[in-house]
């Protein structure tokens, strides 16, 4: 299991290694690590992975995929080289429907850029179309659900992939 923590820079990069102990250590790191930056640049991350030229069968990308910079070209190149599964984190507080506001607007602040924008509800961003266009299996993981729900969703994706591979033979 290899592991990269990236924001707008690569903060941690651990090349793939085998072993249960390594896997547990890296999963613990995911749980406790606090990034130095609040910004996101997925293009830089995807390019860094390609430059590292790692030998990997499967790459999971755990992100909310909210970024002010476009990343579709870099994701396309990454998915041509590796089998990629986006794990899309969704926080219900970011997409909650706000009550109708009659004649008013709410100021929202982008936590990455610090910029404010006005609107009557939070912006909903979906990369579903991009993932489907690239032929990527993706998993939507809600932050308000427990690990049992996450595991169930991952198992469904792996079962679907296994069935597809059997049909291709």
XYZ file of N, CA, C and O in Angstrom, residues 91-166:
304
model
N -19.977 15.765 2.470
C -20.416 16.201 3.790
C -21.800 16.826 3.611
O -21.952 17.795 2.872
N -22.836 16.260 4.276
C -24.190 16.799 4.086
C -24.310 18.282 4.419
O -25.148 18.973 3.856
N -23.459 18.786 5.311
C -23.522 20.205 5.638
C -23.134 21.078 4.443
O -23.532 22.232 4.353
N -22.357 20.521 3.512
C -21.952 21.289 2.335
C -23.024 21.319 1.254
O -22.975 22.145 0.365
N -23.977 20.401 1.324
C -24.983 20.320 0.265
C -26.407 20.354 0.806
O -27.343 20.057 0.092
N -26.546 20.716 2.061
C -27.865 20.785 2.661
C -28.711 21.829 1.944
O -28.231 22.907 1.612
N -29.958 21.482 1.719
C -30.872 22.457 1.127
C -31.205 23.512 2.170
O -31.561 23.192 3.293
N -31.055 24.739 1.785
C -31.399 25.832 2.675
C -32.856 26.197 2.454
O -33.380 26.034 1.354
N -33.515 26.711 3.468
C -34.902 27.129 3.256
C -34.947 28.251 2.227
O -33.984 28.985 2.058
N -36.058 28.312 1.511
C -36.198 29.380 0.523
C -36.063 30.730 1.213
O -36.647 30.967 2.270
N -35.269 31.567 0.621
C -35.061 32.906 1.158
C -35.791 33.864 0.232
O -35.522 33.903 -0.968
N -36.725 34.575 0.784
C -37.519 35.473 -0.036
C -36.858 36.851 -0.049
O -36.819 37.544 0.944
N -36.319 37.197 -1.216
C -35.721 38.521 -1.378
C -34.384 38.697 -0.699
O -33.979 39.822 -0.465
N -33.700 37.621 -0.369
C -32.412 37.780 0.299
C -31.377 36.790 -0.184
O -31.687 35.848 -0.893
N -30.153 37.039 0.196
C -29.052 36.175 -0.192
C -28.206 35.906 1.050
O -28.268 36.646 2.027
N -27.409 34.856 0.956
C -26.505 34.488 2.046
C -25.072 34.613 1.520
O -24.786 34.248 0.383
N -24.179 35.113 2.363
C -22.763 35.171 1.992
C -22.124 33.849 2.394
O -22.222 33.424 3.550
N -21.499 33.180 1.439
C -20.767 31.948 1.691
C -19.286 32.245 1.517
O -18.902 33.072 0.689
N -18.451 31.547 2.296
C -17.006 31.723 2.158
C -16.392 30.420 1.693
O -16.622 29.373 2.286
N -15.606 30.490 0.631
C -14.860 29.339 0.137
C -13.691 29.123 1.094
O -12.836 29.991 1.256
N -13.660 27.962 1.759
C -12.637 27.704 2.771
C -11.238 27.577 2.178
O -10.252 27.746 2.892
N -11.143 27.267 0.896
C -9.824 27.146 0.279
C -9.251 28.494 -0.115
O -8.087 28.766 0.118
N -10.071 29.323 -0.731
C -9.563 30.601 -1.230
C -9.800 31.742 -0.245
O -9.143 32.774 -0.319
N -10.762 31.561 0.666
C -11.116 32.633 1.590
C -12.064 33.642 0.973
O -12.517 34.569 1.633
N -12.389 33.477 -0.313
C -13.269 34.414 -1.013
C -14.726 34.180 -0.616
O -15.139 33.047 -0.362
N -15.478 35.270 -0.603
C -16.907 35.200 -0.326
C -17.678 35.231 -1.635
O -17.243 35.831 -2.613
N -18.813 34.561 -1.650
C -19.716 34.660 -2.784
C -21.130 34.683 -2.235
O -21.393 34.207 -1.143
N -22.031 35.271 -2.992
C -23.414 35.415 -2.568
C -24.285 34.406 -3.297
O -24.075 34.109 -4.462
N -25.247 33.880 -2.588
C -26.178 32.949 -3.208
C -27.324 32.646 -2.271
O -27.340 33.062 -1.116
N -28.291 31.907 -2.783
C -29.418 31.532 -1.932
C -29.279 30.094 -1.432
O -30.093 29.612 -0.659
N -28.245 29.388 -1.885
C -27.966 28.040 -1.401
C -26.513 27.698 -1.730
O -25.905 28.312 -2.601
N -25.952 26.703 -1.046
C -24.566 26.324 -1.348
C -24.469 25.775 -2.770
O -25.432 25.244 -3.307
N -23.293 25.910 -3.352
C -23.068 25.387 -4.696
C -22.879 23.871 -4.621
O -22.116 23.377 -3.798
N -23.591 23.152 -5.462
C -23.438 21.701 -5.516
C -22.575 21.373 -6.724
O -22.856 21.808 -7.826
N -21.520 20.624 -6.469
C -20.597 20.263 -7.534
C -20.617 18.753 -7.672
O -20.527 18.028 -6.685
N -20.740 18.275 -8.885
C -20.734 16.838 -9.127
C -19.743 16.521 -10.239
O -19.703 17.210 -11.255
N -18.953 15.501 -10.023
C -18.010 15.040 -11.041
C -18.461 13.718 -11.633
O -17.691 13.055 -12.323
N -19.716 13.346 -11.359
C -20.257 12.065 -11.830
C -20.098 11.920 -13.340
O -19.654 10.878 -13.827
N -20.420 12.960 -14.072
C -20.339 12.910 -15.539
C -18.901 12.651 -16.003
O -18.659 11.840 -16.894
N -17.935 13.324 -15.376
C -16.529 13.133 -15.718
C -16.089 11.700 -15.430
O -15.452 11.055 -16.269
N -16.430 11.186 -14.238
C -16.038 9.822 -13.873
C -16.628 8.811 -14.847
O -15.956 7.869 -15.271
N -17.895 9.005 -15.208
C -18.539 8.086 -16.147
C -17.916 8.190 -17.536
O -17.702 7.182 -18.205
N -17.604 9.408 -17.970
C -16.961 9.615 -19.275
C -15.612 8.891 -19.348
O -15.243 8.338 -20.381
N -14.879 8.885 -18.232
C -13.575 8.227 -18.182
C -13.691 6.731 -17.887
O -12.681 6.036 -17.844
N -14.916 6.258 -17.661
C -15.117 4.837 -17.374
C -14.623 4.432 -16.002
O -14.226 3.276 -15.795
N -14.643 5.358 -15.047
C -14.144 5.077 -13.701
C -15.280 4.621 -12.790
O -16.357 5.224 -12.778
N -15.022 3.552 -12.048
C -15.923 3.195 -10.959
C -15.626 4.187 -9.844
O -14.460 4.444 -9.537
N -16.644 4.754 -9.265
C -16.422 5.686 -8.162
C -17.373 5.320 -7.031
O -18.388 4.656 -7.234
N -17.003 5.747 -5.828
C -17.805 5.437 -4.650
C -18.095 6.741 -3.927
O -17.180 7.512 -3.634
N -19.361 6.990 -3.667
C -19.787 8.169 -2.915
C -19.834 7.795 -1.440
O -20.585 6.898 -1.044
N -19.019 8.460 -0.632
C -18.942 8.186 0.804
C -19.400 9.423 1.560
O -18.808 10.483 1.436
N -20.463 9.259 2.325
C -21.001 10.384 3.102
C -20.334 10.412 4.470
O -20.199 9.388 5.123
N -19.962 11.609 4.901
C -19.265 11.747 6.184
C -20.186 11.513 7.377
O -19.700 11.305 8.483
N -21.495 11.529 7.153
C -22.419 11.294 8.263
C -22.775 9.808 8.413
O -23.600 9.456 9.250
N -22.157 8.948 7.624
C -22.401 7.506 7.711
C -21.222 6.830 8.398
O -20.105 7.341 8.390
N -21.472 5.650 8.958
C -20.402 4.958 9.667
C -19.583 4.088 8.707
O -19.909 3.939 7.534
N -18.521 3.504 9.243
C -17.616 2.715 8.404
C -18.288 1.493 7.796
O -17.895 1.029 6.731
N -19.329 0.968 8.448
C -20.058 -0.170 7.889
C -20.689 0.179 6.554
O -20.663 -0.613 5.614
N -21.238 1.375 6.442
C -21.831 1.844 5.183
C -20.749 2.003 4.120
O -20.938 1.623 2.968
N -19.603 2.552 4.507
C -18.498 2.732 3.568
C -18.017 1.375 3.062
O -17.793 1.205 1.861
N -17.837 0.428 3.959
C -17.355 -0.904 3.579
C -18.349 -1.572 2.635
O -17.960 -2.166 1.630
N -19.645 -1.441 2.934
C -20.665 -2.036 2.079
C -20.586 -1.460 0.661
O -20.631 -2.194 -0.322
N -20.425 -0.144 0.547
C -20.335 0.488 -0.772
C -19.083 0.031 -1.523
O -19.131 -0.218 -2.724
N -17.972 -0.075 -0.813
C -16.748 -0.554 -1.455
C -16.897 -1.995 -1.922
O -16.459 -2.345 -3.021
N -17.526 -2.823 -1.119
C -17.726 -4.221 -1.492
C -18.601 -4.331 -2.740
O -18.343 -5.165 -3.617
N -19.619 -3.490 -2.846
C -20.493 -3.494 -4.033
C -19.672 -3.172 -5.278
O -19.790 -3.836 -6.308
N -18.816 -2.154 -5.203
C -17.995 -1.779 -6.357
C -17.057 -2.923 -6.731
O -16.907 -3.251 -7.908
N -16.423 -3.551 -5.742
C -15.509 -4.651 -6.052
C -16.251 -5.840 -6.661
O -15.750 -6.480 -7.576
N -17.445 -6.120 -6.184
C -18.241 -7.214 -6.757
C -18.629 -6.900 -8.207
O -18.568 -7.763 -9.077
N -19.027 -5.656 -8.467
C -19.376 -5.257 -9.833
C -18.178 -5.382 -10.759
O -18.295 -5.862 -11.883
N -17.009 -4.994 -10.294
C -15.787 -5.090 -11.093
C -15.435 -6.550 -11.369
O -15.022 -6.896 -12.470
N -15.603 -7.392 -10.356
C -15.293 -8.811 -10.522
C -16.214 -9.437 -11.562
O -15.768 -10.179 -12.430
N -17.514 -9.103 -11.510
C -18.469 -9.635 -12.492
C -18.132 -9.168 -13.904
O -18.207 -9.933 -14.858
N -17.750 -7.901 -14.049
C -17.375 -7.375 -15.365
C -16.151 -8.096 -15.930
O -16.095 -8.409 -17.097
N -15.180 -8.362 -15.061
C -13.968 -9.065 -15.512
C -14.281 -10.479 -15.960
O -13.705 -10.977 -16.913
N -15.196 -11.134 -15.238
C -15.591 -12.495 -15.640
C -16.253 -12.488 -17.016
O -16.014 -13.358 -17.827
